[in-house]
Short mmCIF file of C-alpha atoms and ligand atoms in Angstrom, two decimals:
data_model
loop_
_atom_site.label_atom_id
_atom_site.label_comp_id
_atom_site.label_asym_id
_atom_site.label_seq_id
_atom_site.Cartn_x
_atom_site.Cartn_y
_atom_site.Cartn_z
CA MET A 1 49.77 13.98 69.90
CA GLY A 2 51.93 13.21 66.87
CA TYR A 3 51.52 13.72 63.14
CA ARG A 4 47.95 13.60 61.85
CA ILE A 5 46.68 14.36 58.40
CA LEU A 6 44.49 17.45 58.56
CA GLU A 7 41.08 17.59 56.91
CA PRO A 8 39.16 20.82 56.24
CA ALA A 9 37.01 20.17 59.33
CA ASP A 10 40.16 20.05 61.51
CA ILE A 11 41.48 23.44 60.42
CA PRO A 12 39.40 25.73 62.70
CA ALA A 13 40.46 23.93 65.89
CA TYR A 14 43.99 23.55 64.56
CA LEU A 15 44.40 27.29 63.91
CA HIS A 16 42.64 28.25 67.13
CA GLY A 17 44.70 25.81 69.19
CA ARG A 18 47.94 27.20 67.80
CA GLY A 19 46.94 30.76 68.56
CA HIS A 20 46.36 31.84 64.96
CA TRP A 21 42.60 32.32 65.11
CA PRO A 22 40.70 33.92 68.01
CA ASP A 23 37.07 33.25 67.09
CA LEU A 24 36.13 29.66 66.34
CA ALA A 25 32.59 30.72 65.40
CA ASP A 26 33.86 32.87 62.55
CA ILE A 27 35.91 30.69 60.24
CA GLN A 28 35.22 29.14 56.85
CA VAL A 29 37.63 26.64 55.38
CA ARG A 30 38.10 25.32 51.88
CA GLU A 31 40.75 23.06 50.40
CA VAL A 32 42.65 24.52 47.45
CA SER A 33 45.32 21.81 46.94
CA ASP A 34 46.73 22.18 43.46
CA GLY A 35 50.41 21.13 43.26
CA ASN A 36 51.69 17.58 42.92
CA MET A 37 52.87 17.14 46.49
CA ASN A 38 50.85 18.70 49.34
CA ARG A 39 47.51 19.84 50.67
CA VAL A 40 46.58 23.49 51.12
CA PHE A 41 43.61 24.93 53.02
CA LEU A 42 42.34 28.49 53.13
CA ALA A 43 40.62 29.81 56.25
CA ARG A 44 38.68 33.04 56.14
CA SER A 45 36.37 35.02 58.42
CA ALA A 46 32.89 35.78 57.13
CA ASP A 47 33.71 39.42 56.37
CA GLY A 48 37.08 38.49 54.81
CA THR A 49 39.12 40.70 57.15
CA ARG A 50 41.04 37.71 58.54
CA SER A 51 42.44 34.92 56.36
CA LEU A 52 45.25 32.39 56.50
CA ALA A 53 46.59 29.50 54.46
CA VAL A 54 47.62 26.15 55.95
CA LYS A 55 49.91 23.91 53.91
CA GLN A 56 50.55 20.36 55.07
CA ALA A 57 52.94 17.78 53.67
CA LEU A 58 51.45 14.31 53.29
CA PRO A 59 53.45 11.10 53.77
CA TRP A 60 53.17 10.52 50.02
CA VAL A 61 53.09 12.41 46.72
CA ARG A 62 49.57 13.90 46.73
CA VAL A 63 48.77 13.24 43.09
CA ALA A 64 50.05 9.65 43.27
CA GLY A 65 48.65 8.70 46.67
CA PRO A 66 50.09 6.16 49.14
CA SER A 67 51.59 4.12 46.29
CA TRP A 68 54.35 6.78 46.10
CA PRO A 69 55.44 7.29 49.73
CA MET A 70 57.39 10.47 50.49
CA SER A 71 58.54 11.69 53.87
CA PRO A 72 56.59 14.74 55.07
CA GLU A 73 59.93 16.07 56.32
CA ARG A 74 60.02 17.97 53.03
CA ALA A 75 58.00 20.59 54.92
CA ASP A 76 61.04 21.12 57.18
CA ALA A 77 63.07 22.01 54.08
CA GLU A 78 60.37 24.41 52.97
CA ALA A 79 60.23 26.12 56.37
CA ARG A 80 64.03 26.40 56.46
CA ALA A 81 64.08 27.90 52.97
CA TYR A 82 61.45 30.49 53.87
CA GLU A 83 63.55 31.44 56.92
CA GLN A 84 66.58 32.05 54.72
CA VAL A 85 64.68 34.03 52.10
CA ALA A 86 62.99 36.11 54.78
CA LYS A 87 66.42 37.44 55.73
CA VAL A 88 67.27 38.72 52.26
CA ALA A 89 64.12 39.01 50.14
CA PRO A 90 61.13 39.20 52.51
CA ASP A 91 59.14 41.16 49.94
CA LYS A 92 59.23 38.22 47.51
CA ILE A 93 57.74 35.44 49.63
CA PRO A 94 54.48 35.02 51.55
CA ALA A 95 54.52 36.01 55.22
CA ILE A 96 55.03 32.87 57.32
CA HIS A 97 53.06 32.92 60.57
CA GLY A 98 54.31 29.66 61.99
CA TYR A 99 55.69 26.20 61.30
CA ASP A 100 54.47 23.11 63.11
CA PRO A 101 57.19 20.44 62.70
CA GLU A 102 55.07 17.79 64.42
CA ASN A 103 52.38 18.00 61.75
CA TYR A 104 54.64 19.25 58.95
CA ALA A 105 52.31 22.19 58.49
CA LEU A 106 53.02 25.81 57.63
CA VAL A 107 50.61 28.59 58.50
CA MET A 108 51.08 31.41 56.08
CA GLU A 109 49.67 34.45 54.34
CA ASP A 110 46.57 33.87 52.25
CA MET A 111 47.60 34.92 48.76
CA SER A 112 44.27 34.23 47.09
CA ASP A 113 44.03 37.89 46.03
CA LEU A 114 46.99 37.09 43.74
CA GLU A 115 47.06 34.72 40.76
CA VAL A 116 49.40 31.88 39.92
CA LEU A 117 51.61 33.14 37.08
CA ARG A 118 51.03 30.00 35.00
CA THR A 119 47.26 30.40 35.27
CA LEU A 120 47.42 34.00 34.10
CA LEU A 121 49.72 33.17 31.21
CA ASN A 122 47.48 30.29 30.16
CA GLU A 123 44.58 32.74 30.10
CA GLY A 124 46.50 34.93 27.64
CA ALA A 125 47.96 37.56 29.97
CA SER A 126 51.37 39.05 29.33
CA TYR A 127 54.14 39.04 31.96
CA GLY A 128 54.50 42.81 32.22
CA PRO A 129 57.78 44.50 33.07
CA HIS A 130 58.10 43.42 36.71
CA THR A 131 57.58 39.69 37.10
CA SER A 132 60.70 38.21 35.54
CA ALA A 133 62.88 41.01 36.88
CA ARG A 134 61.70 40.22 40.42
CA ILE A 135 62.37 36.53 39.84
CA GLY A 136 65.92 37.28 38.69
CA GLU A 137 66.45 39.45 41.77
CA PHE A 138 64.96 36.76 43.99
CA VAL A 139 67.42 34.17 42.71
CA ALA A 140 70.36 36.57 43.10
CA GLN A 141 69.40 37.65 46.62
CA LEU A 142 68.82 34.11 47.91
CA THR A 143 71.82 32.55 46.20
CA PHE A 144 74.36 35.29 46.89
CA ALA A 145 73.46 35.31 50.59
CA THR A 146 73.78 31.53 50.89
CA SER A 147 76.88 31.12 48.75
CA ASP A 148 80.52 31.25 49.85
CA PHE A 149 80.39 34.92 48.86
CA GLY A 150 77.59 35.77 51.28
CA MET A 151 78.48 33.54 54.25
CA ALA A 152 81.56 32.67 56.24
CA SER A 153 83.00 29.28 55.34
CA ALA A 154 82.01 27.53 58.58
CA ASP A 155 78.45 28.91 58.44
CA ARG A 156 78.15 27.67 54.88
CA LYS A 157 79.19 24.16 55.89
CA ALA A 158 76.48 24.22 58.55
CA LEU A 159 73.90 25.45 56.02
CA ILE A 160 74.83 22.69 53.59
CA ALA A 161 74.46 20.10 56.35
CA THR A 162 71.08 21.35 57.57
CA SER A 163 69.73 21.75 54.03
CA VAL A 164 70.38 18.20 52.90
CA SER A 165 67.13 16.87 51.41
CA PRO A 166 67.82 13.44 49.97
CA GLU A 167 64.30 12.36 49.03
CA LEU A 168 63.36 15.55 47.22
CA CYS A 169 66.71 15.76 45.45
CA LYS A 170 66.21 12.16 44.34
CA ILE A 171 62.85 13.09 42.81
CA THR A 172 64.58 15.73 40.70
CA GLU A 173 67.53 13.49 39.88
CA ASP A 174 65.05 10.91 38.63
CA VAL A 175 62.01 12.65 37.15
CA VAL A 176 63.86 15.64 35.68
CA LEU A 177 67.40 14.46 35.07
CA ALA A 178 67.12 10.78 34.10
CA GLU A 179 63.72 9.19 33.46
CA PRO A 180 62.76 11.09 30.26
CA TYR A 181 65.87 9.65 28.60
CA ILE A 182 65.21 6.00 29.48
CA GLU A 183 62.25 3.64 29.43
CA HIS A 184 60.34 4.33 32.67
CA GLU A 185 56.81 3.71 33.86
CA HIS A 186 56.49 7.35 34.96
CA ASN A 187 56.94 8.62 31.42
CA HIS A 188 54.02 9.48 29.17
CA TRP A 189 53.46 11.72 26.18
CA HIS A 190 51.02 12.78 23.51
CA ALA A 191 50.59 10.03 20.92
CA ASP A 192 51.92 12.27 18.14
CA LEU A 193 55.24 12.65 19.97
CA THR A 194 56.13 8.96 20.18
CA ASP A 195 58.78 9.30 17.48
CA LEU A 196 60.54 12.14 19.27
CA ALA A 197 60.38 10.46 22.69
CA ALA A 198 62.05 7.39 21.14
CA GLU A 199 64.61 9.58 19.36
CA PHE A 200 65.52 11.28 22.64
CA ARG A 201 65.94 7.93 24.41
CA ALA A 202 68.28 6.79 21.63
CA ASP A 203 70.30 10.02 21.52
CA THR A 204 73.57 9.12 23.23
CA ALA A 205 75.04 12.63 22.93
CA LEU A 206 71.96 14.04 24.66
CA ARG A 207 72.20 11.38 27.37
CA THR A 208 75.82 12.31 28.13
CA GLU A 209 75.00 16.02 28.39
CA VAL A 210 72.05 15.31 30.69
CA ALA A 211 74.35 13.10 32.76
CA ASP A 212 76.70 16.07 33.08
CA LEU A 213 73.88 18.35 34.24
CA ARG A 214 72.62 15.64 36.60
CA HIS A 215 76.05 15.20 38.15
CA THR A 216 76.37 18.98 38.56
CA PHE A 217 72.96 18.99 40.27
CA MET A 218 74.21 16.27 42.64
CA THR A 219 77.57 17.82 43.46
CA SER A 220 77.65 21.57 42.90
CA ALA A 221 76.75 23.06 46.29
CA GLN A 222 76.85 26.70 45.14
CA ALA A 223 73.95 28.16 47.11
CA LEU A 224 70.54 27.50 48.64
CA LEU A 225 67.99 27.10 45.85
CA HIS A 226 64.23 27.30 45.67
CA GLY A 227 64.53 24.00 43.85
CA ASP A 228 61.28 24.05 41.85
CA LEU A 229 61.02 27.57 40.45
CA HIS A 230 58.44 27.06 37.71
CA THR A 231 55.62 29.49 36.87
CA GLY A 232 53.28 27.54 39.17
CA SER A 233 55.53 28.56 42.10
CA VAL A 234 55.03 32.28 41.46
CA MET A 235 52.03 34.45 42.33
CA VAL A 236 51.51 37.88 40.88
CA GLY A 237 49.04 40.73 41.21
CA ASP A 238 48.58 44.24 42.52
CA ARG A 239 48.24 45.45 46.07
CA GLU A 240 47.38 49.07 46.68
CA GLY A 241 48.33 49.91 43.12
CA ALA A 242 51.80 48.34 43.30
CA PRO A 243 52.83 45.16 41.46
CA VAL A 244 53.38 42.16 43.71
CA VAL A 245 55.45 39.06 42.89
CA ARG A 246 55.62 36.23 45.44
CA VAL A 247 57.63 33.04 45.14
CA PHE A 248 56.24 30.10 47.10
CA ASP A 249 56.56 26.32 47.56
CA PRO A 250 60.33 26.01 48.17
CA GLU A 251 60.00 22.44 49.45
CA PHE A 252 62.61 21.21 46.93
CA SER A 253 65.12 23.64 48.44
CA PHE A 254 68.70 22.42 48.94
CA VAL A 255 72.21 23.72 48.35
CA GLY A 256 72.80 23.18 44.66
CA PRO A 257 73.70 24.81 41.33
CA ILE A 258 72.21 28.28 40.92
CA GLY A 259 71.46 27.61 37.26
CA TYR A 260 68.86 25.07 38.28
CA ASP A 261 66.54 27.81 39.61
CA LEU A 262 67.04 30.14 36.65
CA GLY A 263 66.79 27.27 34.18
CA LEU A 264 63.46 26.09 35.54
CA TYR A 265 61.98 29.55 35.24
CA TRP A 266 63.33 29.95 31.72
CA ALA A 267 61.98 26.59 30.62
CA ASN A 268 58.52 27.51 31.77
CA ALA A 269 58.79 30.90 30.04
CA LEU A 270 59.87 29.19 26.82
CA VAL A 271 56.99 26.73 27.02
CA SER A 272 54.48 29.51 27.66
CA GLU A 273 55.90 31.22 24.57
CA GLN A 274 55.20 28.13 22.48
CA ARG A 275 51.65 28.01 23.82
CA ALA A 276 51.11 31.67 22.93
CA ARG A 277 52.63 31.12 19.50
CA GLU A 278 50.22 28.26 18.90
CA LEU A 279 47.23 30.35 19.97
CA GLY A 280 48.39 33.55 18.25
CA THR A 281 48.54 35.35 21.62
CA LEU A 282 52.27 36.19 21.76
CA THR A 283 53.00 39.37 23.67
CA ASP A 284 56.12 39.89 25.75
CA HIS A 285 57.03 36.20 26.08
CA ALA A 286 60.33 36.54 24.22
CA ASP A 287 61.62 39.19 26.67
CA GLN A 288 61.50 37.07 29.81
CA LEU A 289 64.90 35.34 29.70
CA SER A 290 66.59 38.65 29.17
CA LEU A 291 64.61 40.41 31.91
CA SER A 292 65.27 37.71 34.49
CA TRP A 293 68.94 37.20 33.57
CA GLN A 294 69.68 40.93 33.54
CA ALA A 295 68.01 41.40 36.92
CA PHE A 296 69.85 38.37 38.31
CA GLU A 297 73.24 39.54 37.03
CA THR A 298 72.70 43.16 38.10
CA GLU A 299 71.71 42.15 41.62
CA PHE A 300 74.51 39.60 41.98
CA ARG A 301 77.07 42.22 40.82
CA ARG A 302 75.54 44.79 43.16
CA LEU A 303 76.05 42.41 46.08
CA TRP A 304 79.57 41.33 45.04
CA PRO A 305 81.45 44.12 46.86
CA THR A 306 79.91 42.83 50.13
CA ARG A 307 81.42 39.36 49.70
CA THR A 308 82.90 37.75 52.79
CA ASP A 309 85.93 36.31 51.01
CA THR A 310 87.81 38.77 48.83
CA PHE A 311 90.19 36.12 47.51
CA PHE A 312 87.41 35.75 44.93
CA ASP A 313 88.32 38.57 42.58
CA ASP A 314 86.28 40.43 39.96
CA ALA A 315 87.57 38.23 37.13
CA TYR A 316 86.32 35.20 39.06
CA LEU A 317 82.87 36.80 39.31
CA ASP A 318 82.74 37.06 35.51
CA ARG A 319 83.73 33.41 35.21
CA PHE A 320 81.22 32.32 37.85
CA LEU A 321 78.35 34.20 36.21
CA ARG A 322 79.26 32.68 32.85
CA ARG A 323 79.11 29.21 34.42
CA ILE A 324 75.69 29.97 35.94
CA TRP A 325 74.45 31.21 32.56
CA THR A 326 75.59 28.08 30.72
CA GLU A 327 74.19 25.71 33.33
CA SER A 328 70.89 27.63 33.39
CA VAL A 329 70.52 27.12 29.65
CA GLY A 330 71.15 23.39 30.08
CA TYR A 331 68.72 23.01 32.98
CA ALA A 332 66.11 24.93 31.01
CA GLY A 333 66.42 22.26 28.34
CA THR A 334 65.99 19.41 30.83
CA GLU A 335 62.95 21.05 32.42
CA ILE A 336 61.25 21.52 29.05
CA ILE A 337 61.82 17.91 28.04
CA ARG A 338 60.68 16.33 31.30
CA ARG A 339 57.49 18.38 31.24
CA ILE A 340 56.50 16.85 27.90
CA ILE A 341 57.72 13.25 27.95
CA GLY A 342 58.31 12.70 31.69
CA PHE A 343 56.06 12.31 34.74
CA ALA A 344 54.66 15.79 35.44
CA HIS A 345 53.30 17.74 32.47
CA LEU A 346 52.36 21.40 32.03
CA THR A 347 48.86 22.74 31.53
CA ASP A 348 50.43 25.32 29.21
CA LEU A 349 50.61 22.51 26.67
CA THR A 350 48.07 19.93 27.81
CA THR A 351 45.18 22.40 27.60
CA LEU A 352 45.91 23.40 24.01
CA PRO A 353 43.29 22.20 21.50
CA ASN A 354 46.08 20.19 19.88
CA PRO A 355 49.10 19.99 22.22
CA ALA A 356 51.37 18.21 19.74
CA PRO A 357 52.79 21.00 17.50
CA ALA A 358 53.79 23.32 20.37
CA SER A 359 55.06 20.36 22.41
CA ARG A 360 57.17 19.17 19.49
CA ARG A 361 58.71 22.61 19.04
CA ALA A 362 59.41 22.84 22.78
CA LEU A 363 61.05 19.40 22.84
CA LEU A 364 63.33 20.36 19.96
CA ILE A 365 64.23 23.63 21.68
CA GLY A 366 64.96 21.74 24.92
CA ARG A 367 67.34 19.36 23.17
CA GLN A 368 69.18 22.25 21.48
CA LEU A 369 69.57 24.08 24.77
CA ILE A 370 71.14 21.03 26.41
CA LEU A 371 73.42 20.14 23.51
CA HIS A 372 74.52 23.69 22.66
CA ARG A 373 74.50 25.40 26.06
CA GLU A 374 78.23 26.20 25.83
CA GLU A 375 77.75 28.04 22.50
CA LEU A 376 74.59 29.98 23.40
CA LYS A 377 76.03 33.17 24.84
CA ASN A 378 73.03 35.38 25.65
CA PRO A 379 69.22 35.50 25.83
CA SER A 380 68.85 36.58 22.22
CA GLU A 381 70.80 33.53 21.02
CA VAL A 382 68.49 31.31 23.09
CA GLY A 383 65.57 33.20 21.54
CA THR A 384 66.88 32.38 18.08
CA VAL A 385 66.80 28.68 18.97
CA GLY A 386 63.17 29.14 19.96
CA GLU A 387 62.28 30.75 16.65
CA SER A 388 64.02 28.12 14.56
CA PHE A 389 61.42 25.36 14.99
C1 LIG B 1 56.60 13.58 41.92
S1 LIG B 1 56.66 15.22 41.90
C2 LIG B 1 56.84 15.76 40.31
C3 LIG B 1 57.11 17.20 40.27
O1 LIG B 1 56.22 17.97 41.05
C4 LIG B 1 56.90 18.99 41.71
O2 LIG B 1 56.25 20.21 41.55
C5 LIG B 1 58.28 19.03 41.11
O3 LIG B 1 58.34 19.83 39.96
C6 LIG B 1 58.47 17.61 40.79
O4 LIG B 1 59.48 17.37 39.85
MG1 LIG B 2 55.36 22.90 44.14
#
């Protein structure tokens, strides 16, 4: 039949036809699309005992419409990423019930009993002790398993080949790692930040450091990444009294530098901290880099003795982790900046009564992280940068 864009009214027959839903008379569907890229539908039986989510990639960027075409094949990358994570961290992703490559649609667990981390933080919640630790573990488990430490050399080459995702990588190379530093029609910012946006575009030292991070993003095939690990890609909650953390939306997945995943999460944590500071609702925001980095490092070191290639010695592990740390700090800086003067902004800042003061502080922090990433040696030194503006 070929690719067709699904509407809410199509979902019952779609799920029934693919064997996911037995009773066509007992299904209610609503669209809950929220991200920039795709459409998401929730299907639920009247008594709520059966529910599923359907996520479909459109042939364009959802928030831009057909004027920004984008191959729906990004859903293939997402399905592949979920398959990889399911092997090593199945407790940290939604259950995937099926992938339909013809319609670029995933059928997956309904997570509407959980909350998007960003939404909770914006409402004034704290992170708690589990969330960032699970994220750090998630990054370690996925990246160790898909690095040259977790896979045989030939298998890794095959993974790199099958994970190539040129269009989605180009989005990141452009909207995160270039456009905010040049004149570009995608860019926009709060009127009170015009001076800083101009200053950043004129900052040649900053441009060179971003170029370095951009080139690393393009060339450093360390491990399979989530590729867009911001707080809107994390759901949290409780199930049967136990804390639950689920990472979703890995459509930007590709084999790249591990620091990109950690850096994105850190940037979003640092921005949420500036929001809380502005509102006087600071709680455990300042602990999140440390919690996620410690969990990442602990898990990566725990897995190290299982490495497939023991030519990589323990001293190399220390050097490799140091490189990931430094690059994470730099990518955190680029993520902060693009979220304030680039294409896609954060509700953490845009929903503040006056977004400018917190946004200005965040921009200044982002620049420092990029320029001084080699000197910032640990989470508390990054925290000091955050407190200095
Ligand atoms: C055109 S897409 C802009 C952003 O949305 C996605 O969530 C990624 O973060 C991307 O950079
Ligand atoms: Mg997304």
